[in-house]
């Protein structure tokens, strides 16, 4: 990478000289024109929808049909719907927020411990088996989330293999109802569903850490544990934070893991509130307010992730 | 720090460690990483064994998921009413799935590649704003995107009916960022030298892109097309919010709806079918990736593909 950048100034001067002679140059709109279609697409189908959510959340409700009446002009916005749902959030739905937070924190922490160990092993000790290991770690990427949850529904069913084994070994007297409102099952499902998204970025990050730095640490007398905690871990901190964010963002918006593995109000998460509001008539404004709340809660981790990854993209 | 440094100096080859077996084992810098190896292989088993069981169920003769009977294709096509091929609902869902995924791939990949090319060379405030919005769409949780699209199609852009059209528009929005990110990573590793060399040799900007840059981007383009296809065929969040009549529900939504309600091995067969189609597309993309990176300085191993994800 360094050699071409040294050559570049000479190169560029020559080209611009020729460009002036022969008219080979990028016109002002050459590169922007490439981005126009996708940018228009995003403005119409990403920015505008988000604005619609805000207009519904701060809009009014049809007095007869209870349907939402979006208000697009900010000066006519009313905070009535928003205030009502926000009030409920501190009262009726407080436990839902607490659940969501608990599950996501526990699941992402366990994800990190497991994913870091696996990524570290593959990056440092993969050796000849690295390709095989990577293929096995990439495999879940190509297997649908639904398929993976379906697998656990089959296994954890009251007549499934896990209960068969447990009752056969007389570890439990009756089959355990894993699939009706157990937080542990939901957390396991969250880990199972999202850990592949954590292992690969962590692997990519750990693989780039210069092995010479670790050897230097060892040469200076630090033991394996000390080298790890004083060199490897601090170096991988940006990777860890980015991986935590990339896993916890979708977990906060998750409702399907819960619906598939629990189906009980005992384990309701914020995503379930949104999904239920979408499904029932007259709850449109409520769904919009919940979406807005979720967005506000997640905006800081999202911005952090964008900042850290755009930096790593440019310095790679 | 001082003590350990000194002991290191005294015996540079093999630091002497006193203590019992466990202590010596822990301190030995050349020991095999047994614990990490156990965790890794244990994780791989945990991540893949449930899936093999789920696949096996779809070839099972019995309706129950736990009793294993003879291998049978009953849930695939032999059963006249409940199998994947003959249940009209599942049958049309398969077609809808393939239709949505292929259309999304065909629209999202060119849009994303063009955006990546442009944003990589265009600097300025507008460019960084567009880039920011693109990356924001990448990290936005799907439930937010899906519901806001549902609202926009039911209130503001009413001329788009819920159903296939809305689903494709939504899926493309959600998938647009994958090709952008993958192609940009590739553009960074290619650099500008080849393109400038082509222009020095007399190519116009357009020619240098088409004849030089684009072929070098093929691996990234194939990788992103495979990812978009795989991710779209699995998608059930955005698609479910934007589906209109029941005929517009693809296989993923059917599976989601039936998974807890009326589980049947035919659902497993449906999921296995989805898996098989993504594996085929993934394998084709990987082979194309290999073919187009052959003889290039950067290796074409899985490691590179992994770092591009």
XYZ file of C-alpha atoms in Angstrom:
625
model
C 0.000 0.000 0.000
C 2.824 2.423 0.786
C 4.645 2.155 -2.531
C 1.801 3.401 -4.753
C 1.085 6.329 -2.455
C 4.665 7.497 -2.850
C 4.384 7.335 -6.595
C 1.053 9.053 -6.699
C 2.033 12.769 -6.782
C 4.180 12.381 -9.914
C 1.542 10.232 -11.475
C -1.213 12.674 -10.823
C 0.683 15.642 -12.174
C 1.390 13.828 -15.400
C -2.208 12.812 -15.815
C -3.641 16.217 -15.148
C -1.234 17.618 -17.723
C -2.483 15.192 -20.314
C -5.997 15.658 -19.168
C -5.773 19.334 -19.951
C -4.441 18.550 -23.423
C -6.787 15.795 -24.414
C -9.819 16.633 -22.377
C -9.732 13.474 -20.245
C -11.075 14.585 -16.939
C -13.984 13.845 -14.702
C -16.691 16.393 -15.224
C -18.067 17.897 -12.075
C -21.152 15.694 -12.103
C -19.443 12.482 -13.153
C -19.118 10.843 -9.737
C -22.182 12.420 -8.104
C -24.333 11.064 -10.935
C -23.479 7.510 -9.830
C -24.927 8.121 -6.414
C -28.114 9.868 -7.501
C -30.393 6.815 -8.009
C -29.584 5.242 -4.643
C -29.747 8.594 -2.879
C -33.202 9.342 -4.285
C -34.263 5.836 -3.322
C -33.129 6.387 0.263
C -34.767 9.796 0.534
C -38.134 8.469 -0.673
C -38.079 5.053 0.997
C -35.998 5.620 4.111
C -36.095 9.262 5.222
C -39.711 9.839 4.196
C -41.006 6.732 6.029
C -39.180 7.753 9.186
C -40.777 11.180 8.893
C -44.164 9.533 8.445
C -43.645 7.672 11.720
C -42.923 10.971 13.466
C -46.004 12.565 11.851
C -48.200 9.728 13.076
C -46.673 9.700 16.547
C -47.353 13.432 16.873
C -50.554 13.305 14.843
C -54.126 12.864 15.916
C -56.564 9.981 15.958
C -59.666 9.587 13.859
C -62.508 9.997 16.382
C -64.745 7.363 14.759
C -62.498 4.672 13.307
C -59.659 5.116 15.824
C -57.208 5.084 12.926
C -54.185 7.389 12.928
C -54.379 10.756 11.167
C -50.817 11.779 10.399
C -49.957 15.462 10.700
C -47.109 16.420 8.381
C -46.615 20.035 9.446
C -44.458 20.240 12.578
C -46.315 23.355 13.783
C -49.566 21.397 14.098
C -48.026 18.490 15.982
C -49.733 17.426 19.185
C -47.978 15.509 21.904
C -51.138 13.791 23.127
C -50.486 10.283 21.742
C -46.815 10.471 22.522
C -47.447 11.614 26.084
C -49.985 8.861 26.675
C -47.654 6.086 25.559
C -44.699 7.639 27.347
C -46.765 7.697 30.530
C -47.633 4.039 30.058
C -43.961 3.314 29.530
C -43.223 4.397 33.071
C -46.228 2.604 34.483
C -47.967 -0.243 32.727
C -45.054 -1.197 30.473
C -42.174 -0.530 32.829
C -41.436 -4.221 33.283
C -41.297 -4.656 29.507
C -38.525 -2.094 29.215
C -36.695 -3.695 32.134
C -37.063 -7.179 30.588
C -35.835 -5.982 27.234
C -32.821 -4.345 28.778
C -32.036 -7.377 30.968
C -32.308 -9.896 28.160
C -30.276 -7.834 25.727
C -27.506 -7.104 28.237
C -27.228 -10.721 29.406
C -27.429 -12.123 25.889
C -24.849 -9.728 24.436
C -22.473 -10.263 27.361
C -22.629 -14.045 26.943
C -22.341 -13.599 23.181
C -19.172 -11.576 23.693
C -17.488 -14.129 25.961
C -18.265 -16.979 23.600
C -17.611 -15.084 20.376
C -14.340 -13.624 21.593
C -13.025 -17.034 22.624
C -13.970 -18.580 19.309
C -12.660 -15.676 17.218
C -9.423 -15.568 19.219
C -8.873 -19.282 18.808
C -9.477 -19.201 15.073
C -7.374 -16.088 14.512
C -4.392 -17.223 16.568
C -4.440 -21.004 16.594
C -6.487 -21.780 13.482
C -3.389 -22.935 11.619
C -4.091 -25.402 8.867
C -7.711 -25.762 9.895
C -8.476 -22.047 9.518
C -10.392 -22.431 6.262
C -12.527 -25.261 7.618
C -13.217 -23.362 10.843
C -14.160 -20.214 8.930
C -16.469 -22.177 6.646
C -18.222 -23.622 9.694
C -18.479 -20.172 11.281
C -19.829 -18.573 8.088
C -22.389 -21.360 7.581
C -25.014 -19.859 9.935
C -24.925 -16.681 7.810
C -26.451 -18.594 4.955
C -28.945 -20.415 7.156
C -32.072 -18.466 7.801
C -32.866 -17.171 11.236
C -36.220 -18.941 11.005
C -34.591 -22.252 10.213
C -32.350 -21.884 13.223
C -35.266 -21.064 15.519
C -37.304 -23.891 14.004
C -34.466 -26.223 14.929
C -34.769 -25.188 18.558
C -38.544 -25.479 18.516
C -38.087 -29.071 17.377
C -35.498 -29.750 20.053
C -37.131 -27.995 22.993
C -40.656 -29.197 22.375
C -42.227 -31.131 25.256
C -41.818 -34.216 23.060
C -38.495 -33.068 21.654
C -35.086 -34.649 21.969
C -33.921 -32.596 24.931
C -36.852 -33.604 27.090
C -36.540 -37.203 25.880
C -32.924 -37.320 26.990
C -33.616 -35.597 30.301
C -36.491 -37.902 31.229
C -34.626 -40.966 29.976
C -31.730 -40.164 32.295
C -34.245 -39.463 35.095
C -32.832 -35.987 35.548
C -36.330 -34.529 35.533
C -39.573 -36.317 36.471
C -41.727 -34.622 33.821
C -40.824 -33.042 30.514
C -39.946 -29.378 31.003
C -42.027 -26.809 29.141
C -39.077 -24.944 27.684
C -41.198 -23.095 25.162
C -43.699 -21.331 27.368
C -42.399 -18.173 28.920
C -38.908 -19.053 30.118
C -36.498 -16.103 30.066
C -33.554 -18.508 29.826
C -34.916 -19.975 26.593
C -35.420 -16.508 25.120
C -31.901 -15.440 26.058
C -30.491 -18.656 24.603
C -32.440 -17.990 21.404
C -31.098 -14.438 21.197
C -27.529 -15.664 21.619
C -28.031 -18.428 19.102
C -29.584 -16.088 16.595
C -27.114 -13.225 16.720
C -23.734 -14.657 17.690
C -22.602 -15.286 14.086
C -22.807 -11.545 13.467
C -20.349 -11.044 16.313
C -17.806 -13.768 15.612
C -16.879 -12.710 12.092
C -16.178 -9.009 12.767
C -14.251 -9.967 15.909
C -12.269 -12.519 13.918
C -11.494 -9.952 11.236
C -10.366 -7.538 13.924
C -8.255 -10.008 15.907
C -6.686 -11.376 12.743
C -5.343 -7.919 11.946
C -3.574 -7.517 15.290
C 0.132 -7.688 14.633
C 1.583 -10.884 16.134
C 4.871 -9.028 16.620
C 3.235 -6.895 19.288
C 2.304 -10.005 21.238
C 5.792 -11.407 20.844
C 7.242 -8.117 22.008
C 5.083 -8.351 25.116
C 6.323 -11.860 25.753
C 9.941 -10.881 25.095
C 9.624 -8.138 27.665
C 8.703 -10.756 30.228
C 4.939 -10.725 30.394
C 3.264 -14.093 30.846
C 0.513 -15.320 28.538
C -2.253 -13.946 30.748
C -0.506 -10.647 31.164
C 0.179 -10.329 27.449
C -3.465 -10.977 26.795
C -4.775 -8.460 29.314
C -2.169 -5.771 28.646
C -1.748 -6.081 24.869
C -4.405 -8.098 23.058
C -7.451 -6.979 24.992
C -6.718 -3.219 24.869
C -5.928 -3.512 21.165
C -9.208 -5.273 20.483
C -11.383 -2.864 22.447
C -12.738 -0.972 19.413
C -13.601 -4.294 17.795
C -15.369 -5.476 20.942
C -17.444 -2.309 21.249
C -18.439 -2.381 17.591
C -19.366 -6.072 17.840
C -21.448 -5.445 20.965
C -23.368 -2.686 19.205
C -23.931 -4.672 16.022
C -25.424 -7.506 18.060
C -27.461 -5.550 20.571
C -29.125 -3.201 18.043
C -31.199 -5.924 16.361
C -31.788 -7.605 19.740
C -33.522 -4.462 20.981
C -35.877 -4.601 18.012
C -36.395 -8.353 18.222
C -39.871 -9.745 18.655
C -39.748 -12.956 16.655
C -37.330 -14.872 18.895
C -39.710 -14.221 21.736
C -42.772 -15.119 19.663
C -41.226 -18.332 18.436
C -39.589 -19.566 21.631
C -41.856 -18.235 24.346
C -45.234 -16.840 23.228
C -45.932 -15.739 26.756
C -46.588 -12.250 28.146
C -44.083 -13.063 30.876
C -41.196 -12.494 28.502
C -42.629 -9.639 26.406
C -39.979 -7.337 24.980
C -40.253 -3.868 23.478
C -40.325 -5.354 19.982
C -43.347 -7.451 20.931
C -45.229 -4.319 22.048
C -44.572 -2.774 18.643
C -45.556 -5.907 16.765
C -48.742 -6.382 18.788
C -49.728 -2.755 18.255
C -49.213 -3.234 14.502
C -51.421 -6.311 14.522
C -54.426 -4.825 16.323
C -56.753 -2.263 14.804
C -56.808 1.247 16.193
C -53.309 0.863 17.623
C -51.492 2.518 14.707
C -50.479 5.648 16.614
C -49.270 3.526 19.503
C -47.077 1.447 17.174
C -45.646 4.657 15.691
C -44.851 6.064 19.144
C -43.139 2.838 20.199
C -41.087 2.849 17.006
C -40.088 6.442 17.717
C -39.124 5.597 21.310
C -37.042 2.637 20.147
C -35.323 4.845 17.595
C -34.500 7.497 20.184
C -33.170 4.864 22.596
C -30.925 3.362 19.946
C -29.694 6.489 18.206
C -26.581 6.859 20.374
C -25.291 3.287 19.877
C -26.105 3.592 16.168
C -24.116 6.813 15.828
C -21.253 5.299 17.818
C -21.156 2.310 15.507
C -21.224 4.460 12.385
C -18.398 6.651 13.669
C -16.183 3.754 14.686
C -16.718 1.746 11.505
C -16.312 4.640 9.105
C -13.000 5.363 10.789
C -11.858 1.757 10.494
C -13.034 1.639 6.877
C -10.832 4.596 6.016
C -7.714 3.489 7.862
C -7.783 -0.141 6.908
C 7.226 -5.757 35.986
C 10.863 -5.622 37.126
C 10.861 -9.090 38.610
C 9.336 -10.731 35.630
C 11.695 -8.873 33.326
C 14.659 -10.085 35.365
C 13.527 -13.672 35.433
C 13.082 -13.438 31.717
C 16.686 -12.315 31.404
C 18.003 -15.106 33.574
C 16.512 -17.904 31.543
C 15.574 -16.623 28.115
C 14.893 -20.033 26.666
C 12.607 -21.621 29.225
C 11.295 -19.579 32.133
C 11.495 -21.745 35.219
C 8.108 -22.135 36.847
C 7.738 -23.547 40.300
C 4.585 -25.158 41.559
C 2.268 -28.042 40.871
C 1.128 -29.533 37.637
C -1.780 -27.165 37.100
C 0.365 -24.122 37.713
C 3.052 -25.359 35.379
C 0.483 -26.213 32.753
C -1.079 -22.777 32.977
C 2.285 -21.026 32.802
C 3.665 -23.091 29.951
C 3.620 -20.750 26.964
C 3.857 -23.599 24.480
C 0.908 -25.611 25.705
C -1.890 -26.316 23.299
C -4.869 -23.989 23.805
C -7.078 -26.853 24.953
C -9.761 -24.780 26.642
C -10.185 -22.447 23.679
C -10.230 -25.377 21.279
C -12.934 -27.070 23.335
C -15.015 -23.892 23.407
C -14.641 -23.387 19.666
C -15.546 -26.918 18.621
C -18.285 -27.000 21.237
C -19.719 -23.801 19.807
C -19.615 -25.181 16.289
C -21.424 -28.321 17.421
C -23.999 -26.252 19.277
C -24.561 -24.044 16.237
C -24.908 -26.804 13.672
C -26.373 -29.906 15.353
C -29.881 -28.467 15.915
C -29.998 -27.604 12.230
C -29.103 -31.077 11.078
C -31.900 -32.395 13.289
C -34.360 -29.909 11.812
C -33.360 -30.988 8.327
C -33.677 -34.645 9.288
C -37.244 -34.049 10.517
C -38.281 -32.975 7.018
C -37.293 -36.409 5.705
C -39.066 -38.198 8.541
C -42.115 -40.310 8.002
C -43.779 -39.638 11.324
C -45.465 -36.363 12.177
C -43.778 -36.181 15.554
C -40.400 -34.528 15.536
C -38.789 -36.906 17.998
C -39.475 -40.399 16.738
C -37.188 -41.246 13.871
C -38.619 -43.416 11.171
C -37.530 -44.368 7.733
C -36.284 -41.842 5.275
C -39.197 -40.531 3.293
C -40.018 -37.763 0.878
C -43.597 -37.626 2.130
C -43.292 -33.997 3.259
C -41.541 -32.963 0.078
C -43.789 -34.284 -2.651
C -45.200 -37.767 -1.987
C -48.007 -36.654 0.311
C -50.896 -35.565 -1.902
C -52.167 -32.734 0.296
C -49.691 -31.690 2.992
C -46.363 -31.849 1.166
C -44.362 -28.853 0.028
C -45.123 -29.546 -3.621
C -48.827 -30.226 -3.294
C -49.993 -27.869 -0.596
C -51.091 -24.987 -2.861
C -50.335 -22.410 -0.180
C -46.753 -23.550 0.361
C -46.263 -24.055 -3.342
C -47.202 -20.482 -4.243
C -45.187 -19.208 -1.281
C -42.044 -20.796 -2.704
C -42.599 -18.997 -5.994
C -43.266 -15.710 -4.229
C -40.039 -16.134 -2.221
C -37.923 -16.693 -5.296
C -39.626 -13.837 -7.128
C -39.005 -11.353 -4.305
C -35.376 -12.411 -3.767
C -34.356 -12.360 -7.394
C -36.054 -9.019 -8.101
C -34.531 -7.456 -4.995
C -31.098 -8.746 -5.965
C -31.417 -7.405 -9.507
C -32.418 -3.936 -8.291
C -30.349 -3.552 -5.122
C -26.960 -4.715 -6.410
C -26.597 -2.287 -9.377
C -27.949 0.608 -7.305
C -25.540 -0.200 -4.493
C -22.510 -0.734 -6.722
C -23.083 2.579 -8.517
C -23.514 4.346 -5.189
C -20.308 2.792 -3.833
C -18.332 3.885 -6.905
C -19.653 7.412 -6.760
C -19.373 7.933 -3.028
C -15.814 6.585 -3.017
C -14.573 9.400 -5.277
C -16.988 12.209 -4.627
C -16.004 14.316 -1.660
C -17.977 17.032 0.013
C -20.732 17.719 2.437
C -23.556 16.319 0.313
C -21.556 13.150 -0.306
C -20.876 12.527 3.358
C -24.542 13.190 4.122
C -25.649 10.600 1.566
C -23.072 8.164 2.919
C -24.315 8.725 6.452
C -27.915 8.007 5.476
C -26.818 4.852 3.653
C -24.935 3.548 6.694
C -27.819 4.519 8.968
C -30.111 2.314 6.914
C -27.612 -0.490 7.520
C -27.721 -0.293 11.316
C -31.400 0.597 11.707
C -33.206 -2.330 13.360
C -35.469 -4.008 10.851
C -38.646 -3.591 12.866
C -38.259 0.196 12.676
C -37.632 0.159 8.945
C -40.399 -2.341 8.228
C -43.081 -0.535 10.196
C -42.158 2.905 8.902
C -42.395 1.559 5.354
C -45.773 0.082 6.219
C -46.926 3.501 7.433
C -45.609 5.336 4.398
C -47.340 2.953 1.995
C -50.611 3.152 3.877
C -50.699 6.943 4.327
C -48.366 8.940 2.109
C -47.492 6.804 -0.922
C -50.901 5.177 -1.207
C -50.474 4.460 -4.916
C -48.158 1.575 -3.974
C -50.437 -1.279 -2.878
C -49.309 -3.534 -0.063
C -48.109 -6.758 -1.631
C -45.327 -7.644 -4.031
C -44.578 -4.054 -5.132
C -44.338 -2.701 -1.593
C -42.358 -5.749 -0.487
C -39.768 -5.313 -3.222
C -39.417 -1.571 -2.570
C -38.952 -2.267 1.137
C -36.518 -5.132 0.675
C -34.348 -3.121 -1.701
C -34.199 -0.294 0.845
C -33.134 -2.714 3.527
C -30.567 -4.529 1.355
C -29.056 -1.538 -0.451
C -26.274 -1.081 2.078
C -24.734 -4.560 1.696
C -23.366 -4.077 -1.835
C -22.289 -0.554 -0.897
C -20.236 -1.718 2.086
C -18.724 -4.754 0.382
C -17.862 -2.924 -2.840
C -16.378 0.023 -0.979
C -14.116 -2.286 1.007
C -12.943 -3.790 -2.266
C -12.455 -0.342 -3.850
C -10.240 0.669 -0.951
C -8.020 -2.357 -1.431
C -7.829 -1.839 -5.213
C -6.827 1.819 -5.049
C -6.899 4.255 -7.932
C -3.738 3.192 -9.738
C -5.249 0.791 -12.269
C -7.901 3.231 -13.324
C -5.391 6.056 -13.701
C -3.083 3.802 -15.683
C -5.975 3.002 -18.020
C -6.679 6.690 -18.501
C -3.009 7.395 -19.104
C -3.209 4.836 -21.882
C -6.037 6.774 -23.429
C -9.218 5.372 -21.947
C -12.067 7.707 -21.156
C -13.358 7.715 -17.563
C -16.315 5.641 -18.660
C -14.109 3.099 -20.442
C -11.690 2.859 -17.546
C -14.556 2.010 -15.239
C -16.152 -0.504 -17.545
C -13.019 -2.253 -18.806
C -10.720 -2.022 -15.799
C -12.465 -1.246 -12.554
C -15.669 -3.230 -12.969
C -13.948 -6.564 -13.708
C -11.851 -6.073 -10.592
C -15.034 -5.505 -8.624
C -16.759 -8.689 -9.830
C -15.773 -10.736 -6.755
C -17.292 -8.138 -4.438
C -20.357 -7.843 -6.646
C -20.959 -11.604 -6.629
C -20.391 -11.810 -2.896
C -22.896 -9.037 -2.265
C -25.435 -10.507 -4.686
C -25.277 -13.807 -2.814
C -25.671 -12.081 0.530
C -28.604 -10.009 -0.705
C -30.310 -13.107 -2.079
C -29.737 -15.160 1.064
C -30.832 -12.353 3.344
C -33.940 -11.574 1.290
C -35.180 -15.128 1.023
C -34.911 -15.370 4.829
C -36.519 -12.017 5.516
C -39.857 -12.121 7.247
C -39.976 -8.833 9.171
C -40.135 -6.214 6.427
C -41.933 -8.625 4.105
C -44.586 -9.494 6.675
C -45.405 -5.851 7.419
C -45.667 -5.079 3.710
C -47.606 -8.131 2.587
C -51.132 -7.591 1.396
C -53.297 -10.603 0.538
C -52.238 -14.060 1.776
C -50.947 -14.938 -1.698
C -48.241 -12.289 -1.354
C -46.759 -13.983 1.712
C -43.493 -15.724 0.851
C -42.270 -18.940 2.396
C -40.442 -17.200 5.249
C -43.642 -15.527 6.447
C -45.561 -18.809 6.163
C -42.941 -20.551 8.249
C -43.054 -17.782 10.814
C -46.848 -18.007 11.001
C -46.984 -21.793 11.197
C -43.909 -22.511 13.298
C -45.730 -22.458 16.611
C -49.332 -22.782 15.471
C -49.511 -25.950 13.434
C -46.052 -27.449 13.184
C -45.732 -29.998 10.438
C -42.666 -31.608 8.884
C -43.728 -29.865 5.670
C -42.669 -26.591 7.359
C -39.277 -28.138 7.984
C -39.194 -29.217 4.362
C -39.993 -25.632 3.354
C -37.197 -24.273 5.530
C -34.811 -26.902 4.194
C -35.755 -25.867 0.684
C -34.904 -22.244 1.521
C -31.617 -23.392 2.991
C -30.795 -25.421 -0.098
C -31.509 -22.510 -2.417
C -29.300 -20.147 -0.416
C -26.549 -22.736 -0.366
C -26.761 -23.084 -4.153
C -26.590 -19.330 -4.617
C -23.779 -19.051 -2.076
C -21.799 -21.795 -3.776
C -22.240 -20.214 -7.206
C -21.127 -16.857 -5.814
C -18.129 -18.441 -4.141
C -17.069 -20.220 -7.321
C -17.425 -17.000 -9.320
C -15.476 -15.208 -6.603
C -12.713 -17.796 -6.846
C -12.702 -17.654 -10.633
C -12.420 -13.885 -10.774
C -9.779 -13.503 -8.079
C -7.517 -16.197 -9.508
C -4.026 -14.927 -10.175
C -4.515 -11.745 -8.195
C -2.186 -10.614 -5.514
C -4.786 -10.851 -2.770
C -5.663 -14.421 -1.925
C -9.117 -15.688 -2.679
C -9.559 -17.631 0.526
C -12.527 -17.673 2.803
C -10.600 -15.392 5.126
C -10.859 -12.547 2.647
C -14.513 -13.177 2.094
C -15.021 -13.192 5.847
C -13.257 -9.884 6.332
C -15.472 -8.396 3.635
C -18.691 -9.341 5.333
